């Protein structure tokens, strides 16, 4: 599935946020949206997900719109009283859910084993971020969208998360945001100017 953004513009009242944003993400490709705080990265992702409407321009998907997305939001959006396993399980329909063994194996790539039975409320911020990434990557989402997936992670965990994303991308297009391209060499960048 290919993603095309065509001259997307958005303002909030008199304040322009995005102006004529255009890019293409091929099937299996990764695009990193960079820019300063307030440059519109999150707004652009919300337009892509259908949570906001652009003032002009459009985002199109080659052939058809995706049935679902794998998403990491700016906030982790986890159920604090549930375990890591339960947080991953609950986003899947019964027929399309990975097995518990698959979920456990994926979680162990990024989280310590002793954490898997704890409620998420006992996780550090970095552990919650890693769990949010696992949940998105194990989804059946045809398009992956991640808002600052590396925020709050130390260098070692950033590398682990990036390796995990590459391993589980499975030819799906991925758009992620970052303030800059540190640790993201090899990916295409679209820098959003501050208006």
mmCIF file with all atom_site columns, C-alpha atoms in Angstrom:
data_model
loop_
_atom_site.group_PDB
_atom_site.id
_atom_site.type_symbol
_atom_site.label_atom_id
_atom_site.label_alt_id
_atom_site.label_comp_id
_atom_site.label_asym_id
_atom_site.label_entity_id
_atom_site.label_seq_id
_atom_site.pdbx_PDB_ins_code
_atom_site.Cartn_x
_atom_site.Cartn_y
_atom_site.Cartn_z
_atom_site.occupancy
_atom_site.B_iso_or_equiv
_atom_site.pdbx_formal_charge
_atom_site.auth_seq_id
_atom_site.auth_comp_id
_atom_site.auth_asym_id
_atom_site.auth_atom_id
_atom_site.pdbx_PDB_model_num
ATOM 1   C CA . UNK A 1 1   ? 0.000   0.000   0.000  1.00 0.00 ? 1   UNK A CA 1
ATOM 2   C CA . UNK A 1 2   ? 1.384   3.389   -1.037 1.00 0.00 ? 2   UNK A CA 1
ATOM 3   C CA . UNK A 1 3   ? 0.650   6.701   0.740  1.00 0.00 ? 3   UNK A CA 1
ATOM 4   C CA . UNK A 1 4   ? 0.468   10.018  -1.127 1.00 0.00 ? 4   UNK A CA 1
ATOM 5   C CA . UNK A 1 5   ? 0.155   13.393  0.592  1.00 0.00 ? 5   UNK A CA 1
ATOM 6   C CA . UNK A 1 6   ? -0.834  16.050  -1.941 1.00 0.00 ? 6   UNK A CA 1
ATOM 7   C CA . UNK A 1 7   ? -0.529  19.745  -0.993 1.00 0.00 ? 7   UNK A CA 1
ATOM 8   C CA . UNK A 1 8   ? -1.937  19.273  2.498  1.00 0.00 ? 8   UNK A CA 1
ATOM 9   C CA . UNK A 1 9   ? -2.590  22.559  4.312  1.00 0.00 ? 9   UNK A CA 1
ATOM 10  C CA . UNK A 1 10  ? -4.122  23.191  7.725  1.00 0.00 ? 10  UNK A CA 1
ATOM 11  C CA . UNK A 1 11  ? -4.734  26.229  9.905  1.00 0.00 ? 11  UNK A CA 1
ATOM 12  C CA . UNK A 1 12  ? -6.238  26.595  13.353 1.00 0.00 ? 12  UNK A CA 1
ATOM 13  C CA . UNK A 1 13  ? -8.127  29.871  13.226 1.00 0.00 ? 13  UNK A CA 1
ATOM 14  C CA . UNK A 1 14  ? -5.697  32.456  11.868 1.00 0.00 ? 14  UNK A CA 1
ATOM 15  C CA . UNK A 1 15  ? -2.671  30.299  12.698 1.00 0.00 ? 15  UNK A CA 1
ATOM 16  C CA . UNK A 1 16  ? -1.342  28.288  9.728  1.00 0.00 ? 16  UNK A CA 1
ATOM 17  C CA . UNK A 1 17  ? 0.228   24.979  10.798 1.00 0.00 ? 17  UNK A CA 1
ATOM 18  C CA . UNK A 1 18  ? 0.839   23.116  7.522  1.00 0.00 ? 18  UNK A CA 1
ATOM 19  C CA . UNK A 1 19  ? 1.230   24.546  4.027  1.00 0.00 ? 19  UNK A CA 1
ATOM 20  C CA . UNK A 1 20  ? 1.376   22.479  0.819  1.00 0.00 ? 20  UNK A CA 1
ATOM 21  C CA . UNK A 1 21  ? 2.857   19.342  2.386  1.00 0.00 ? 21  UNK A CA 1
ATOM 22  C CA . UNK A 1 22  ? 3.473   16.691  -0.275 1.00 0.00 ? 22  UNK A CA 1
ATOM 23  C CA . UNK A 1 23  ? 5.298   13.372  -0.024 1.00 0.00 ? 23  UNK A CA 1
ATOM 24  C CA . UNK A 1 24  ? 5.037   9.733   -1.059 1.00 0.00 ? 24  UNK A CA 1
ATOM 25  C CA . UNK A 1 25  ? 5.677   6.658   1.055  1.00 0.00 ? 25  UNK A CA 1
ATOM 26  C CA . UNK A 1 26  ? 5.994   3.481   -1.013 1.00 0.00 ? 26  UNK A CA 1
ATOM 27  C CA . UNK A 1 27  ? 4.835   0.066   0.124  1.00 0.00 ? 27  UNK A CA 1
ATOM 28  C CA . UNK A 1 28  ? 7.293   -1.071  2.790  1.00 0.00 ? 28  UNK A CA 1
ATOM 29  C CA . UNK A 1 29  ? 8.891   2.384   2.895  1.00 0.00 ? 29  UNK A CA 1
ATOM 30  C CA . UNK A 1 30  ? 9.588   4.555   5.921  1.00 0.00 ? 30  UNK A CA 1
ATOM 31  C CA . UNK A 1 31  ? 9.306   8.334   6.088  1.00 0.00 ? 31  UNK A CA 1
ATOM 32  C CA . UNK A 1 32  ? 10.489  10.376  9.062  1.00 0.00 ? 32  UNK A CA 1
ATOM 33  C CA . UNK A 1 33  ? 8.635   13.661  9.562  1.00 0.00 ? 33  UNK A CA 1
ATOM 34  C CA . UNK A 1 34  ? 10.984  16.050  11.327 1.00 0.00 ? 34  UNK A CA 1
ATOM 35  C CA . UNK A 1 35  ? 10.582  19.593  12.522 1.00 0.00 ? 35  UNK A CA 1
ATOM 36  C CA . UNK A 1 36  ? 10.601  21.804  15.558 1.00 0.00 ? 36  UNK A CA 1
ATOM 37  C CA . UNK A 1 37  ? 7.893   21.633  18.203 1.00 0.00 ? 37  UNK A CA 1
ATOM 38  C CA . UNK A 1 38  ? 4.771   23.237  16.801 1.00 0.00 ? 38  UNK A CA 1
ATOM 39  C CA . UNK A 1 39  ? 5.687   22.536  13.181 1.00 0.00 ? 39  UNK A CA 1
ATOM 40  C CA . UNK A 1 40  ? 2.581   20.393  12.613 1.00 0.00 ? 40  UNK A CA 1
ATOM 41  C CA . UNK A 1 41  ? 3.976   16.862  12.751 1.00 0.00 ? 41  UNK A CA 1
ATOM 42  C CA . UNK A 1 42  ? 1.232   15.550  15.028 1.00 0.00 ? 42  UNK A CA 1
ATOM 43  C CA . UNK A 1 43  ? -1.454  17.455  13.121 1.00 0.00 ? 43  UNK A CA 1
ATOM 44  C CA . UNK A 1 44  ? -0.301  15.828  9.886  1.00 0.00 ? 44  UNK A CA 1
ATOM 45  C CA . UNK A 1 45  ? -0.498  12.366  11.470 1.00 0.00 ? 45  UNK A CA 1
ATOM 46  C CA . UNK A 1 46  ? -3.995  13.134  12.766 1.00 0.00 ? 46  UNK A CA 1
ATOM 47  C CA . UNK A 1 47  ? -5.051  14.101  9.229  1.00 0.00 ? 47  UNK A CA 1
ATOM 48  C CA . UNK A 1 48  ? -3.556  10.861  7.897  1.00 0.00 ? 48  UNK A CA 1
ATOM 49  C CA . UNK A 1 49  ? -5.525  8.876   10.494 1.00 0.00 ? 49  UNK A CA 1
ATOM 50  C CA . UNK A 1 50  ? -8.760  10.724  9.725  1.00 0.00 ? 50  UNK A CA 1
ATOM 51  C CA . UNK A 1 51  ? -8.890  12.385  13.170 1.00 0.00 ? 51  UNK A CA 1
ATOM 52  C CA . UNK A 1 52  ? -8.529  15.891  11.679 1.00 0.00 ? 52  UNK A CA 1
ATOM 53  C CA . UNK A 1 53  ? -9.534  17.338  8.320  1.00 0.00 ? 53  UNK A CA 1
ATOM 54  C CA . UNK A 1 54  ? -7.145  19.303  6.166  1.00 0.00 ? 54  UNK A CA 1
ATOM 55  C CA . UNK A 1 55  ? -8.235  22.715  4.896  1.00 0.00 ? 55  UNK A CA 1
ATOM 56  C CA . UNK A 1 56  ? -6.981  21.796  1.433  1.00 0.00 ? 56  UNK A CA 1
ATOM 57  C CA . UNK A 1 57  ? -5.060  19.017  -0.237 1.00 0.00 ? 57  UNK A CA 1
ATOM 58  C CA . UNK A 1 58  ? -5.510  15.361  0.594  1.00 0.00 ? 58  UNK A CA 1
ATOM 59  C CA . UNK A 1 59  ? -3.894  12.158  1.693  1.00 0.00 ? 59  UNK A CA 1
ATOM 60  C CA . UNK A 1 60  ? -4.572  9.237   -0.614 1.00 0.00 ? 60  UNK A CA 1
ATOM 61  C CA . UNK A 1 61  ? -3.785  5.557   -0.453 1.00 0.00 ? 61  UNK A CA 1
ATOM 62  C CA . UNK A 1 62  ? -2.980  3.663   -3.618 1.00 0.00 ? 62  UNK A CA 1
ATOM 63  C CA . UNK A 1 63  ? -5.837  1.336   -4.624 1.00 0.00 ? 63  UNK A CA 1
ATOM 64  C CA . UNK A 1 64  ? -7.941  1.673   -1.422 1.00 0.00 ? 64  UNK A CA 1
ATOM 65  C CA . UNK A 1 65  ? -8.031  3.127   2.052  1.00 0.00 ? 65  UNK A CA 1
ATOM 66  C CA . UNK A 1 66  ? -6.487  0.923   4.730  1.00 0.00 ? 66  UNK A CA 1
ATOM 67  C CA . UNK A 1 67  ? -8.898  -1.030  6.908  1.00 0.00 ? 67  UNK A CA 1
ATOM 68  C CA . UNK A 1 68  ? -6.777  -0.390  9.981  1.00 0.00 ? 68  UNK A CA 1
ATOM 69  C CA . UNK A 1 69  ? -3.658  1.370   11.258 1.00 0.00 ? 69  UNK A CA 1
ATOM 70  C CA . UNK A 1 70  ? -0.977  0.400   13.762 1.00 0.00 ? 70  UNK A CA 1
ATOM 71  C CA . UNK A 1 71  ? -0.516  3.568   15.822 1.00 0.00 ? 71  UNK A CA 1
ATOM 72  C CA . UNK A 1 72  ? 1.762   4.937   18.513 1.00 0.00 ? 72  UNK A CA 1
ATOM 73  C CA . UNK A 1 73  ? 0.250   8.211   19.727 1.00 0.00 ? 73  UNK A CA 1
ATOM 74  C CA . UNK A 1 74  ? 2.164   10.966  21.545 1.00 0.00 ? 74  UNK A CA 1
ATOM 75  C CA . UNK A 1 75  ? 0.555   9.685   24.735 1.00 0.00 ? 75  UNK A CA 1
ATOM 76  C CA . UNK A 1 76  ? 1.049   5.953   25.246 1.00 0.00 ? 76  UNK A CA 1
ATOM 77  C CA . UNK A 1 77  ? -2.714  5.288   25.673 1.00 0.00 ? 77  UNK A CA 1
ATOM 78  C CA . UNK A 1 78  ? -2.239  2.159   27.741 1.00 0.00 ? 78  UNK A CA 1
ATOM 79  C CA . UNK A 1 79  ? -4.596  0.621   30.277 1.00 0.00 ? 79  UNK A CA 1
ATOM 80  C CA . UNK A 1 80  ? -2.645  1.227   33.477 1.00 0.00 ? 80  UNK A CA 1
ATOM 81  C CA . UNK A 1 81  ? -4.345  -1.524  35.510 1.00 0.00 ? 81  UNK A CA 1
ATOM 82  C CA . UNK A 1 82  ? -3.695  -4.189  32.845 1.00 0.00 ? 82  UNK A CA 1
ATOM 83  C CA . UNK A 1 83  ? -0.480  -6.102  32.166 1.00 0.00 ? 83  UNK A CA 1
ATOM 84  C CA . UNK A 1 84  ? 1.666   -5.705  29.058 1.00 0.00 ? 84  UNK A CA 1
ATOM 85  C CA . UNK A 1 85  ? 0.182   -8.916  27.615 1.00 0.00 ? 85  UNK A CA 1
ATOM 86  C CA . UNK A 1 86  ? -3.358  -7.679  28.237 1.00 0.00 ? 86  UNK A CA 1
ATOM 87  C CA . UNK A 1 87  ? -2.616  -4.302  26.654 1.00 0.00 ? 87  UNK A CA 1
ATOM 88  C CA . UNK A 1 88  ? -1.463  -5.990  23.448 1.00 0.00 ? 88  UNK A CA 1
ATOM 89  C CA . UNK A 1 89  ? -4.284  -8.564  23.461 1.00 0.00 ? 89  UNK A CA 1
ATOM 90  C CA . UNK A 1 90  ? -7.107  -6.050  23.800 1.00 0.00 ? 90  UNK A CA 1
ATOM 91  C CA . UNK A 1 91  ? -6.497  -4.181  20.548 1.00 0.00 ? 91  UNK A CA 1
ATOM 92  C CA . UNK A 1 92  ? -7.016  -7.243  18.376 1.00 0.00 ? 92  UNK A CA 1
ATOM 93  C CA . UNK A 1 93  ? -10.187 -8.842  17.159 1.00 0.00 ? 93  UNK A CA 1
ATOM 94  C CA . UNK A 1 94  ? -10.291 -12.462 18.280 1.00 0.00 ? 94  UNK A CA 1
ATOM 95  C CA . UNK A 1 95  ? -9.903  -13.831 14.754 1.00 0.00 ? 95  UNK A CA 1
ATOM 96  C CA . UNK A 1 96  ? -6.824  -11.773 13.921 1.00 0.00 ? 96  UNK A CA 1
ATOM 97  C CA . UNK A 1 97  ? -4.971  -11.736 17.220 1.00 0.00 ? 97  UNK A CA 1
ATOM 98  C CA . UNK A 1 98  ? -1.438  -13.086 17.484 1.00 0.00 ? 98  UNK A CA 1
ATOM 99  C CA . UNK A 1 99  ? -1.082  -16.038 19.826 1.00 0.00 ? 99  UNK A CA 1
ATOM 100 C CA . UNK A 1 100 ? -0.047  -15.449 23.426 1.00 0.00 ? 100 UNK A CA 1
ATOM 101 C CA . UNK A 1 101 ? 3.323   -17.043 22.580 1.00 0.00 ? 101 UNK A CA 1
ATOM 102 C CA . UNK A 1 102 ? 3.831   -14.540 19.740 1.00 0.00 ? 102 UNK A CA 1
ATOM 103 C CA . UNK A 1 103 ? 2.848   -11.617 21.967 1.00 0.00 ? 103 UNK A CA 1
ATOM 104 C CA . UNK A 1 104 ? 5.132   -12.789 24.772 1.00 0.00 ? 104 UNK A CA 1
ATOM 105 C CA . UNK A 1 105 ? 8.087   -13.295 22.415 1.00 0.00 ? 105 UNK A CA 1
ATOM 106 C CA . UNK A 1 106 ? 7.645   -9.813  20.954 1.00 0.00 ? 106 UNK A CA 1
ATOM 107 C CA . UNK A 1 107 ? 7.348   -8.195  24.385 1.00 0.00 ? 107 UNK A CA 1
ATOM 108 C CA . UNK A 1 108 ? 10.532  -9.936  25.541 1.00 0.00 ? 108 UNK A CA 1
ATOM 109 C CA . UNK A 1 109 ? 12.424  -8.308  22.681 1.00 0.00 ? 109 UNK A CA 1
ATOM 110 C CA . UNK A 1 110 ? 11.917  -4.926  24.382 1.00 0.00 ? 110 UNK A CA 1
ATOM 111 C CA . UNK A 1 111 ? 10.882  -5.535  28.010 1.00 0.00 ? 111 UNK A CA 1
ATOM 112 C CA . UNK A 1 112 ? 12.353  -7.534  30.912 1.00 0.00 ? 112 UNK A CA 1
ATOM 113 C CA . UNK A 1 113 ? 10.563  -10.810 31.619 1.00 0.00 ? 113 UNK A CA 1
ATOM 114 C CA . UNK A 1 114 ? 9.695   -9.885  35.206 1.00 0.00 ? 114 UNK A CA 1
ATOM 115 C CA . UNK A 1 115 ? 7.704   -6.876  33.956 1.00 0.00 ? 115 UNK A CA 1
ATOM 116 C CA . UNK A 1 116 ? 5.212   -8.887  31.901 1.00 0.00 ? 116 UNK A CA 1
ATOM 117 C CA . UNK A 1 117 ? 2.974   -9.763  34.861 1.00 0.00 ? 117 UNK A CA 1
ATOM 118 C CA . UNK A 1 118 ? 3.018   -6.301  36.437 1.00 0.00 ? 118 UNK A CA 1
ATOM 119 C CA . UNK A 1 119 ? 0.297   -3.724  35.896 1.00 0.00 ? 119 UNK A CA 1
ATOM 120 C CA . UNK A 1 120 ? 1.478   -1.060  33.461 1.00 0.00 ? 120 UNK A CA 1
ATOM 121 C CA . UNK A 1 121 ? 1.069   1.537   36.226 1.00 0.00 ? 121 UNK A CA 1
ATOM 122 C CA . UNK A 1 122 ? 4.339   0.161   37.649 1.00 0.00 ? 122 UNK A CA 1
ATOM 123 C CA . UNK A 1 123 ? 6.252   0.673   34.398 1.00 0.00 ? 123 UNK A CA 1
ATOM 124 C CA . UNK A 1 124 ? 8.721   3.490   33.841 1.00 0.00 ? 124 UNK A CA 1
ATOM 125 C CA . UNK A 1 125 ? 7.955   5.981   31.063 1.00 0.00 ? 125 UNK A CA 1
ATOM 126 C CA . UNK A 1 126 ? 10.458  4.270   28.749 1.00 0.00 ? 126 UNK A CA 1
ATOM 127 C CA . UNK A 1 127 ? 8.900   0.845   29.371 1.00 0.00 ? 127 UNK A CA 1
ATOM 128 C CA . UNK A 1 128 ? 5.460   2.228   28.553 1.00 0.00 ? 128 UNK A CA 1
ATOM 129 C CA . UNK A 1 129 ? 6.816   3.683   25.306 1.00 0.00 ? 129 UNK A CA 1
ATOM 130 C CA . UNK A 1 130 ? 8.338   0.353   24.311 1.00 0.00 ? 130 UNK A CA 1
ATOM 131 C CA . UNK A 1 131 ? 5.057   -1.422  25.094 1.00 0.00 ? 131 UNK A CA 1
ATOM 132 C CA . UNK A 1 132 ? 3.162   1.072   22.921 1.00 0.00 ? 132 UNK A CA 1
ATOM 133 C CA . UNK A 1 133 ? 5.545   0.263   20.042 1.00 0.00 ? 133 UNK A CA 1
ATOM 134 C CA . UNK A 1 134 ? 5.077   -3.503  20.480 1.00 0.00 ? 134 UNK A CA 1
ATOM 135 C CA . UNK A 1 135 ? 1.302   -3.063  20.499 1.00 0.00 ? 135 UNK A CA 1
ATOM 136 C CA . UNK A 1 136 ? 1.362   -1.054  17.259 1.00 0.00 ? 136 UNK A CA 1
ATOM 137 C CA . UNK A 1 137 ? 3.761   -3.383  15.467 1.00 0.00 ? 137 UNK A CA 1
ATOM 138 C CA . UNK A 1 138 ? 1.792   -6.522  16.381 1.00 0.00 ? 138 UNK A CA 1
ATOM 139 C CA . UNK A 1 139 ? -1.423  -4.961  15.130 1.00 0.00 ? 139 UNK A CA 1
ATOM 140 C CA . UNK A 1 140 ? -2.875  -6.020  11.820 1.00 0.00 ? 140 UNK A CA 1
ATOM 141 C CA . UNK A 1 141 ? -2.682  -2.385  10.729 1.00 0.00 ? 141 UNK A CA 1
ATOM 142 C CA . UNK A 1 142 ? -1.912  -2.041  7.055  1.00 0.00 ? 142 UNK A CA 1
ATOM 143 C CA . UNK A 1 143 ? -0.240  1.338   7.662  1.00 0.00 ? 143 UNK A CA 1
ATOM 144 C CA . UNK A 1 144 ? 2.008   2.155   10.635 1.00 0.00 ? 144 UNK A CA 1
ATOM 145 C CA . UNK A 1 145 ? 1.916   5.647   12.167 1.00 0.00 ? 145 UNK A CA 1
ATOM 146 C CA . UNK A 1 146 ? 4.140   6.571   15.108 1.00 0.00 ? 146 UNK A CA 1
ATOM 147 C CA . UNK A 1 147 ? 4.304   9.929   16.862 1.00 0.00 ? 147 UNK A CA 1
ATOM 148 C CA . UNK A 1 148 ? 7.715   10.277  18.563 1.00 0.00 ? 148 UNK A CA 1
ATOM 149 C CA . UNK A 1 149 ? 8.144   6.526   19.214 1.00 0.00 ? 149 UNK A CA 1
ATOM 150 C CA . UNK A 1 150 ? 11.686  7.059   20.523 1.00 0.00 ? 150 UNK A CA 1
ATOM 151 C CA . UNK A 1 151 ? 10.886  9.816   23.022 1.00 0.00 ? 151 UNK A CA 1
ATOM 152 C CA . UNK A 1 152 ? 12.080  9.149   26.552 1.00 0.00 ? 152 UNK A CA 1
ATOM 153 C CA . UNK A 1 153 ? 14.341  6.251   25.532 1.00 0.00 ? 153 UNK A CA 1
ATOM 154 C CA . UNK A 1 154 ? 18.061  5.993   26.232 1.00 0.00 ? 154 UNK A CA 1
ATOM 155 C CA . UNK A 1 155 ? 20.457  5.207   23.399 1.00 0.00 ? 155 UNK A CA 1
ATOM 156 C CA . UNK A 1 156 ? 20.473  1.435   23.985 1.00 0.00 ? 156 UNK A CA 1
ATOM 157 C CA . UNK A 1 157 ? 16.678  1.195   23.994 1.00 0.00 ? 157 UNK A CA 1
ATOM 158 C CA . UNK A 1 158 ? 16.364  3.503   20.985 1.00 0.00 ? 158 UNK A CA 1
ATOM 159 C CA . UNK A 1 159 ? 18.519  1.061   19.026 1.00 0.00 ? 159 UNK A CA 1
ATOM 160 C CA . UNK A 1 160 ? 16.477  -1.912  20.253 1.00 0.00 ? 160 UNK A CA 1
ATOM 161 C CA . UNK A 1 161 ? 13.194  -0.220  19.327 1.00 0.00 ? 161 UNK A CA 1
ATOM 162 C CA . UNK A 1 162 ? 14.453  0.699   15.850 1.00 0.00 ? 162 UNK A CA 1
ATOM 163 C CA . UNK A 1 163 ? 15.623  -2.891  15.262 1.00 0.00 ? 163 UNK A CA 1
ATOM 164 C CA . UNK A 1 164 ? 12.244  -4.169  16.492 1.00 0.00 ? 164 UNK A CA 1
ATOM 165 C CA . UNK A 1 165 ? 10.376  -1.829  14.145 1.00 0.00 ? 165 UNK A CA 1
ATOM 166 C CA . UNK A 1 166 ? 12.492  -2.931  11.159 1.00 0.00 ? 166 UNK A CA 1
ATOM 167 C CA . UNK A 1 167 ? 11.950  -6.608  12.006 1.00 0.00 ? 167 UNK A CA 1
ATOM 168 C CA . UNK A 1 168 ? 8.172   -6.319  12.379 1.00 0.00 ? 168 UNK A CA 1
ATOM 169 C CA . UNK A 1 169 ? 7.371   -3.752  9.665  1.00 0.00 ? 169 UNK A CA 1
ATOM 170 C CA . UNK A 1 170 ? 6.530   -6.551  7.204  1.00 0.00 ? 170 UNK A CA 1
ATOM 171 C CA . UNK A 1 171 ? 6.396   -4.442  4.037  1.00 0.00 ? 171 UNK A CA 1
ATOM 172 C CA . UNK A 1 172 ? 3.893   -1.990  5.549  1.00 0.00 ? 172 UNK A CA 1
ATOM 173 C CA . UNK A 1 173 ? 4.431   1.735   4.967  1.00 0.00 ? 173 UNK A CA 1
ATOM 174 C CA . UNK A 1 174 ? 5.568   3.557   8.102  1.00 0.00 ? 174 UNK A CA 1
ATOM 175 C CA . UNK A 1 175 ? 5.432   7.253   8.934  1.00 0.00 ? 175 UNK A CA 1
ATOM 176 C CA . UNK A 1 176 ? 7.050   8.352   12.160 1.00 0.00 ? 176 UNK A CA 1
ATOM 177 C CA . UNK A 1 177 ? 7.885   11.702  13.698 1.00 0.00 ? 177 UNK A CA 1
ATOM 178 C CA . UNK A 1 178 ? 11.080  12.902  15.329 1.00 0.00 ? 178 UNK A CA 1
ATOM 179 C CA . UNK A 1 179 ? 12.626  16.247  16.145 1.00 0.00 ? 179 UNK A CA 1
ATOM 180 C CA . UNK A 1 180 ? 15.705  15.369  14.088 1.00 0.00 ? 180 UNK A CA 1
ATOM 181 C CA . UNK A 1 181 ? 17.336  12.454  12.278 1.00 0.00 ? 181 UNK A CA 1
ATOM 182 C CA . UNK A 1 182 ? 19.598  11.353  15.157 1.00 0.00 ? 182 UNK A CA 1
ATOM 183 C CA . UNK A 1 183 ? 19.764  7.533   15.107 1.00 0.00 ? 183 UNK A CA 1
ATOM 184 C CA . UNK A 1 184 ? 17.501  7.452   12.045 1.00 0.00 ? 184 UNK A CA 1
ATOM 185 C CA . UNK A 1 185 ? 20.091  7.253   9.276  1.00 0.00 ? 185 UNK A CA 1
ATOM 186 C CA . UNK A 1 186 ? 18.980  5.341   6.223  1.00 0.00 ? 186 UNK A CA 1
ATOM 187 C CA . UNK A 1 187 ? 15.417  6.615   6.315  1.00 0.00 ? 187 UNK A CA 1
ATOM 188 C CA . UNK A 1 188 ? 13.898  9.256   4.068  1.00 0.00 ? 188 UNK A CA 1
ATOM 189 C CA . UNK A 1 189 ? 13.192  12.577  5.787  1.00 0.00 ? 189 UNK A CA 1
ATOM 190 C CA . UNK A 1 190 ? 10.509  15.187  5.180  1.00 0.00 ? 190 UNK A CA 1
ATOM 191 C CA . UNK A 1 191 ? 11.248  18.285  7.240  1.00 0.00 ? 191 UNK A CA 1
ATOM 192 C CA . UNK A 1 192 ? 8.176   20.370  8.027  1.00 0.00 ? 192 UNK A CA 1
ATOM 193 C CA . UNK A 1 193 ? 8.960   24.098  8.212  1.00 0.00 ? 193 UNK A CA 1
ATOM 194 C CA . UNK A 1 194 ? 7.575   26.210  11.027 1.00 0.00 ? 194 UNK A CA 1
ATOM 195 C CA . UNK A 1 195 ? 5.104   28.666  9.475  1.00 0.00 ? 195 UNK A CA 1
#
